[in-house]
Structure formats: structure tokens, C-alpha cells
Short mmCIF file of C-alpha atoms in Angstrom, two decimals:
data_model
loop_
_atom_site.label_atom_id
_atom_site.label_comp_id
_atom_site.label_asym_id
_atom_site.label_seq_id
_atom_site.Cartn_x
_atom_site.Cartn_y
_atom_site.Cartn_z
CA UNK A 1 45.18 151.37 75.65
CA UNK A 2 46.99 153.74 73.64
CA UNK A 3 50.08 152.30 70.89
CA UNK A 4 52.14 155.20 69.34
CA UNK A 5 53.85 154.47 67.06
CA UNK A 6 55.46 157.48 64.43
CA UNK A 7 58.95 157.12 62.58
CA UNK A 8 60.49 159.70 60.37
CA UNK A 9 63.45 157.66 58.55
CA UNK A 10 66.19 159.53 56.48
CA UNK A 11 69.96 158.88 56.29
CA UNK A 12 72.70 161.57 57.17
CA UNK A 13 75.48 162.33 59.58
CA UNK A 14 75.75 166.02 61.14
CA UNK A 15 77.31 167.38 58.10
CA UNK A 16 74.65 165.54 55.59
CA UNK A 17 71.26 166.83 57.79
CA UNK A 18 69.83 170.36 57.27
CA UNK A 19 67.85 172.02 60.00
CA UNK A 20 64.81 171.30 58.12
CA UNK A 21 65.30 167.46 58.25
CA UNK A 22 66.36 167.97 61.76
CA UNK A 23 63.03 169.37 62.24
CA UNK A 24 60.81 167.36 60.46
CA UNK A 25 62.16 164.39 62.21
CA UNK A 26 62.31 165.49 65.87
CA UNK A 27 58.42 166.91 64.95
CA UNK A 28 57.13 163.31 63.69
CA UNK A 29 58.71 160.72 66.05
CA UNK A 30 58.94 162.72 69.15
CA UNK A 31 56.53 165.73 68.74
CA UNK A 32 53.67 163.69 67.03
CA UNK A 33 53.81 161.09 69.92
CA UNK A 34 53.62 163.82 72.56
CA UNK A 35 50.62 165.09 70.96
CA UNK A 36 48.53 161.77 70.78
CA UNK A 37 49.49 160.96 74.12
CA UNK A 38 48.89 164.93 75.10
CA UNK A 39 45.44 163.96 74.05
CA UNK A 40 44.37 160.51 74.96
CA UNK A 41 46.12 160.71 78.54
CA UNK A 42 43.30 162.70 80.00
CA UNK A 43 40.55 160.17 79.42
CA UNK A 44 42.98 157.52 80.75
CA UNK A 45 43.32 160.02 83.89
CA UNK A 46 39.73 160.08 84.73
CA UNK A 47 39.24 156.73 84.37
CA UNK A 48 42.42 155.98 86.83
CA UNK A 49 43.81 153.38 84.42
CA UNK A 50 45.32 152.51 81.31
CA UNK A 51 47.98 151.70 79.03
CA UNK A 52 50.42 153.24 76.85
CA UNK A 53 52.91 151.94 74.59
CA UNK A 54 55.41 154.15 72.70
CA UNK A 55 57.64 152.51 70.02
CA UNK A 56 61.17 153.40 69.74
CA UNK A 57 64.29 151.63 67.90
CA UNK A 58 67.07 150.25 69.02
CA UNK A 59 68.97 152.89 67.35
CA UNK A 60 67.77 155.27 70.14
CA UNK A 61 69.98 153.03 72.83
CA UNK A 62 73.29 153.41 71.25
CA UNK A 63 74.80 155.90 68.23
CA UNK A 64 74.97 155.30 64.41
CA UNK A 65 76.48 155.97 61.68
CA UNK A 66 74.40 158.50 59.33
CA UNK A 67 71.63 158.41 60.97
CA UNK A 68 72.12 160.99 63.52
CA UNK A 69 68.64 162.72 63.75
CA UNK A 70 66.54 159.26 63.91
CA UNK A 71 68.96 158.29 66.65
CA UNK A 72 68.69 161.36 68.53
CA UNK A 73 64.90 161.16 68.35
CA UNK A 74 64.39 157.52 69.11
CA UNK A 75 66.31 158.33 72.22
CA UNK A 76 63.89 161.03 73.41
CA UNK A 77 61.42 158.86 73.01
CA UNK A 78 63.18 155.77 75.37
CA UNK A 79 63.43 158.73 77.85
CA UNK A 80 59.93 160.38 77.34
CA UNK A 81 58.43 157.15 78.20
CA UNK A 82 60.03 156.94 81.28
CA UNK A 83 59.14 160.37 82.07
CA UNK A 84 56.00 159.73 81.37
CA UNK A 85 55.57 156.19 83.29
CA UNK A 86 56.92 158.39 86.35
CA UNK A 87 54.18 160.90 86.10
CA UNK A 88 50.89 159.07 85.34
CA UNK A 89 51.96 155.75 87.79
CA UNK A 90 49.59 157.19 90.52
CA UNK A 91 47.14 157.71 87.98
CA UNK A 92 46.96 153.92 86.97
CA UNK A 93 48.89 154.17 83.79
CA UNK A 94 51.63 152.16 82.52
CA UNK A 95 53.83 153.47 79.96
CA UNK A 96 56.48 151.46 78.77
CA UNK A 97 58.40 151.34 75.50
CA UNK A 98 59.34 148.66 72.32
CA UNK A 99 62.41 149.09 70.53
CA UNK A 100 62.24 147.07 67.85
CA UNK A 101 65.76 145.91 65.70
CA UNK A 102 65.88 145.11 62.18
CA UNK A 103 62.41 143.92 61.06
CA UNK A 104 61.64 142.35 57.83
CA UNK A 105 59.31 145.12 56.10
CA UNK A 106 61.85 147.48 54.05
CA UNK A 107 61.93 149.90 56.73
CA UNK A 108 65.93 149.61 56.30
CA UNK A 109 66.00 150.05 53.07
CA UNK A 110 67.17 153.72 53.02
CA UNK A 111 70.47 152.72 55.29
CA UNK A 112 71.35 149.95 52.97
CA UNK A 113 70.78 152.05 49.80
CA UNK A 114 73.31 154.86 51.73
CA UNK A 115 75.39 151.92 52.97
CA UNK A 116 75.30 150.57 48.93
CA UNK A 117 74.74 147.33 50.16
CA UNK A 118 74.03 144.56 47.97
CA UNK A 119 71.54 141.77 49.54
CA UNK A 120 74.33 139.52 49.83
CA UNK A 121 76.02 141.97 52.37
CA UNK A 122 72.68 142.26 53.93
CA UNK A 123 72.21 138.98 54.70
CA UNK A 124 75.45 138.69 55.52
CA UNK A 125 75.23 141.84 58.34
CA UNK A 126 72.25 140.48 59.70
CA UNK A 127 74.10 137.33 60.24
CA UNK A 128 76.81 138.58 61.91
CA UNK A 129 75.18 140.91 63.88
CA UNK A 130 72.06 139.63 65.33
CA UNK A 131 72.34 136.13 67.08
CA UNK A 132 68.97 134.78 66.15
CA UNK A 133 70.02 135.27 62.92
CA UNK A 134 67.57 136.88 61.04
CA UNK A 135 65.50 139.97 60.62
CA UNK A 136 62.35 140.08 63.35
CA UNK A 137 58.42 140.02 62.27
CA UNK A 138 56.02 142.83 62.06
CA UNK A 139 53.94 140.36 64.18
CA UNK A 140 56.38 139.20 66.74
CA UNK A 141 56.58 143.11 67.23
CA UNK A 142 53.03 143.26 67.48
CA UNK A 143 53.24 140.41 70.42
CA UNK A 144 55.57 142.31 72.61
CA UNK A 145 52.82 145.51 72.08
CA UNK A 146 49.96 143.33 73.00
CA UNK A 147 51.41 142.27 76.36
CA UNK A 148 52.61 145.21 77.79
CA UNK A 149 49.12 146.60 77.12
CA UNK A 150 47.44 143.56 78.61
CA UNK A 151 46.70 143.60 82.23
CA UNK A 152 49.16 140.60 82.13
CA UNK A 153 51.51 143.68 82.30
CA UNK A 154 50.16 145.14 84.78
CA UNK A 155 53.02 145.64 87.28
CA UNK A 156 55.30 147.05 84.06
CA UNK A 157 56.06 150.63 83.46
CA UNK A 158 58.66 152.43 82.57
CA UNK A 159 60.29 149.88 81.17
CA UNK A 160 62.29 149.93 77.23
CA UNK A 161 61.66 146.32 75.86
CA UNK A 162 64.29 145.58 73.04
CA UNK A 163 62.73 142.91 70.55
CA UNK A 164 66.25 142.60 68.26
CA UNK A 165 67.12 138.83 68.16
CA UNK A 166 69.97 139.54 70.49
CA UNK A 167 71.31 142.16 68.67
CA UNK A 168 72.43 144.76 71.94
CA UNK A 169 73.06 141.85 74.17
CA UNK A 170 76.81 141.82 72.78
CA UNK A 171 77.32 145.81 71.98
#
């Protein structure tokens, strides 16, 4: 079982993003995950099974404001697990994909600061946006990783699994 999990977080719209940060981005979250799984697939090969899980974001299903090369890169990743659960499903290898939405570990932190939101307006976005209500938990993310590698999975690939409190069902 292989998790991959890389993000390379920084705030800017087209006119706020430099090649470099373009760059260093696209290299980390999409580049970095090709690599691992560039290397660990071949093992999973021979052994004609096996399980990969790439993490994405939510923000790679839809656009965002300022955030335009995480977005761009979490949505190669949605579409380079697919890829890849087309190419190693003979091979006994499921590849399927988390997106997580807000989670509750300061990961946000940089959009808020370039959003100058107080924690009042946090609270109060999170509220209106997501219908559970509240920000999801590193380990509730960890759950949703966990069974797509299990062999309780083992009829899943291919597949983008949004853990978000609700969040896309209404955009």
C-alpha cells in the first residue's frame, strides 16, 4: 500500500504567481507524487497487487479565487489517479484518490490571512458553506485512506472520494 500525499500551499491569482511559484508547486504536489509512485509501482507490479492512494483537495474539482496554481495542480492529480487506476487495473492495483475539504490543522491559514479574515468570519464561512458544519479531522481523513487501501476496497479504483462535510454537494 502506497499513501501520497505532497501539498505545496501559497496564495495568488494569475497576475500574483511568478513562474517560479508556478513551478515549485506543479513540482511538489504533482511531480513529487509521480516520482514515489514512479518508484514503488514496480514492486506492486511484480507482486500483481496493491494499493495506492493519492491525496488531492477539493480545490482541484472546481476553481478558486487566488489560488490558481494549487488548484491547477490538485486537479492533475484527480486526473493522474485515474490515469493511473486505468493503467495498473490488470496489474492488481487500485488507485483511487481523497480530496479532503477544510480540515482543522492550519493548513488554511495562508487563504484566510490573504482573505484578512478574522476567526469570526471563519467560523462564520465554514458555517455557511459546509453542511456538517464544521471543519473535518486529520483522523477522519486518515479513515477514508485506510479503507480504500484495505482489501475492503478491493473492487475501488479510480475513484476521487471527497471527505468535505458536504461542502460540493450544493456547488
Amino acid at each position: 500500500m502506497l499513501h501520497v500525499n505532497a501539498t505545496r500551499f501559497r496564495t495568488g491569482t494569475m497576475l500574483e504567481t511568478d513562474l517560479e511559484e508556478w513551478n515549485r508547486t506543479l513540482t511538489v504536489n504533482v511531480t513529487g507524487m509521480f516520482l514515489v509512485i514512479k518508484a514503488a509501482a514496480p514492486s506492486m507490479v511484480a507482486r500483481g497487487k496493491g494499493a495506492i492512494v493519492t491525496t488531492g483537495s477539493i480545490s482541484g474539482m472546481f476553481g478558486e479565487p487566488a489560488l490558481l496554481a494549487y488548484t491547477a495542480s490538485k486537479a492533475a492529480i484527480v486526473n493522474m489517479t485515474r490515469s493511473l487506476a486505468i493503467d495498473f487495473a490488470r496489474d492488481g492495483i487500485r488507485v483511487n484518490c481523497v480530496c479532503p475539504g477544510w480540515v482543522d490543522t492550519g493548513f488554511n491559514n495562508p487563504q484566510f490571512e490573504h482573505d484578512s479574515l478574522s476567526e469570526a468570519q471563519i467560523e462564520e464561512q465554514i458555517q455557511r458553506t459546509v453542511p456538517m458544519g464544521r471543519q473535518g479531522l486529520p483522523e477522519e481523513m486518515a479513515a477514508v485512506v485506510s479503507f480504500l487501501a484495505s482489501e475492503d476496497a478491493s473492487y475501488i479504483t479510480g475513484q476521487t472520494i471527497l471527505v468535505d462535510g458536504g461542502l460540493l454537494a450544493h456547488v
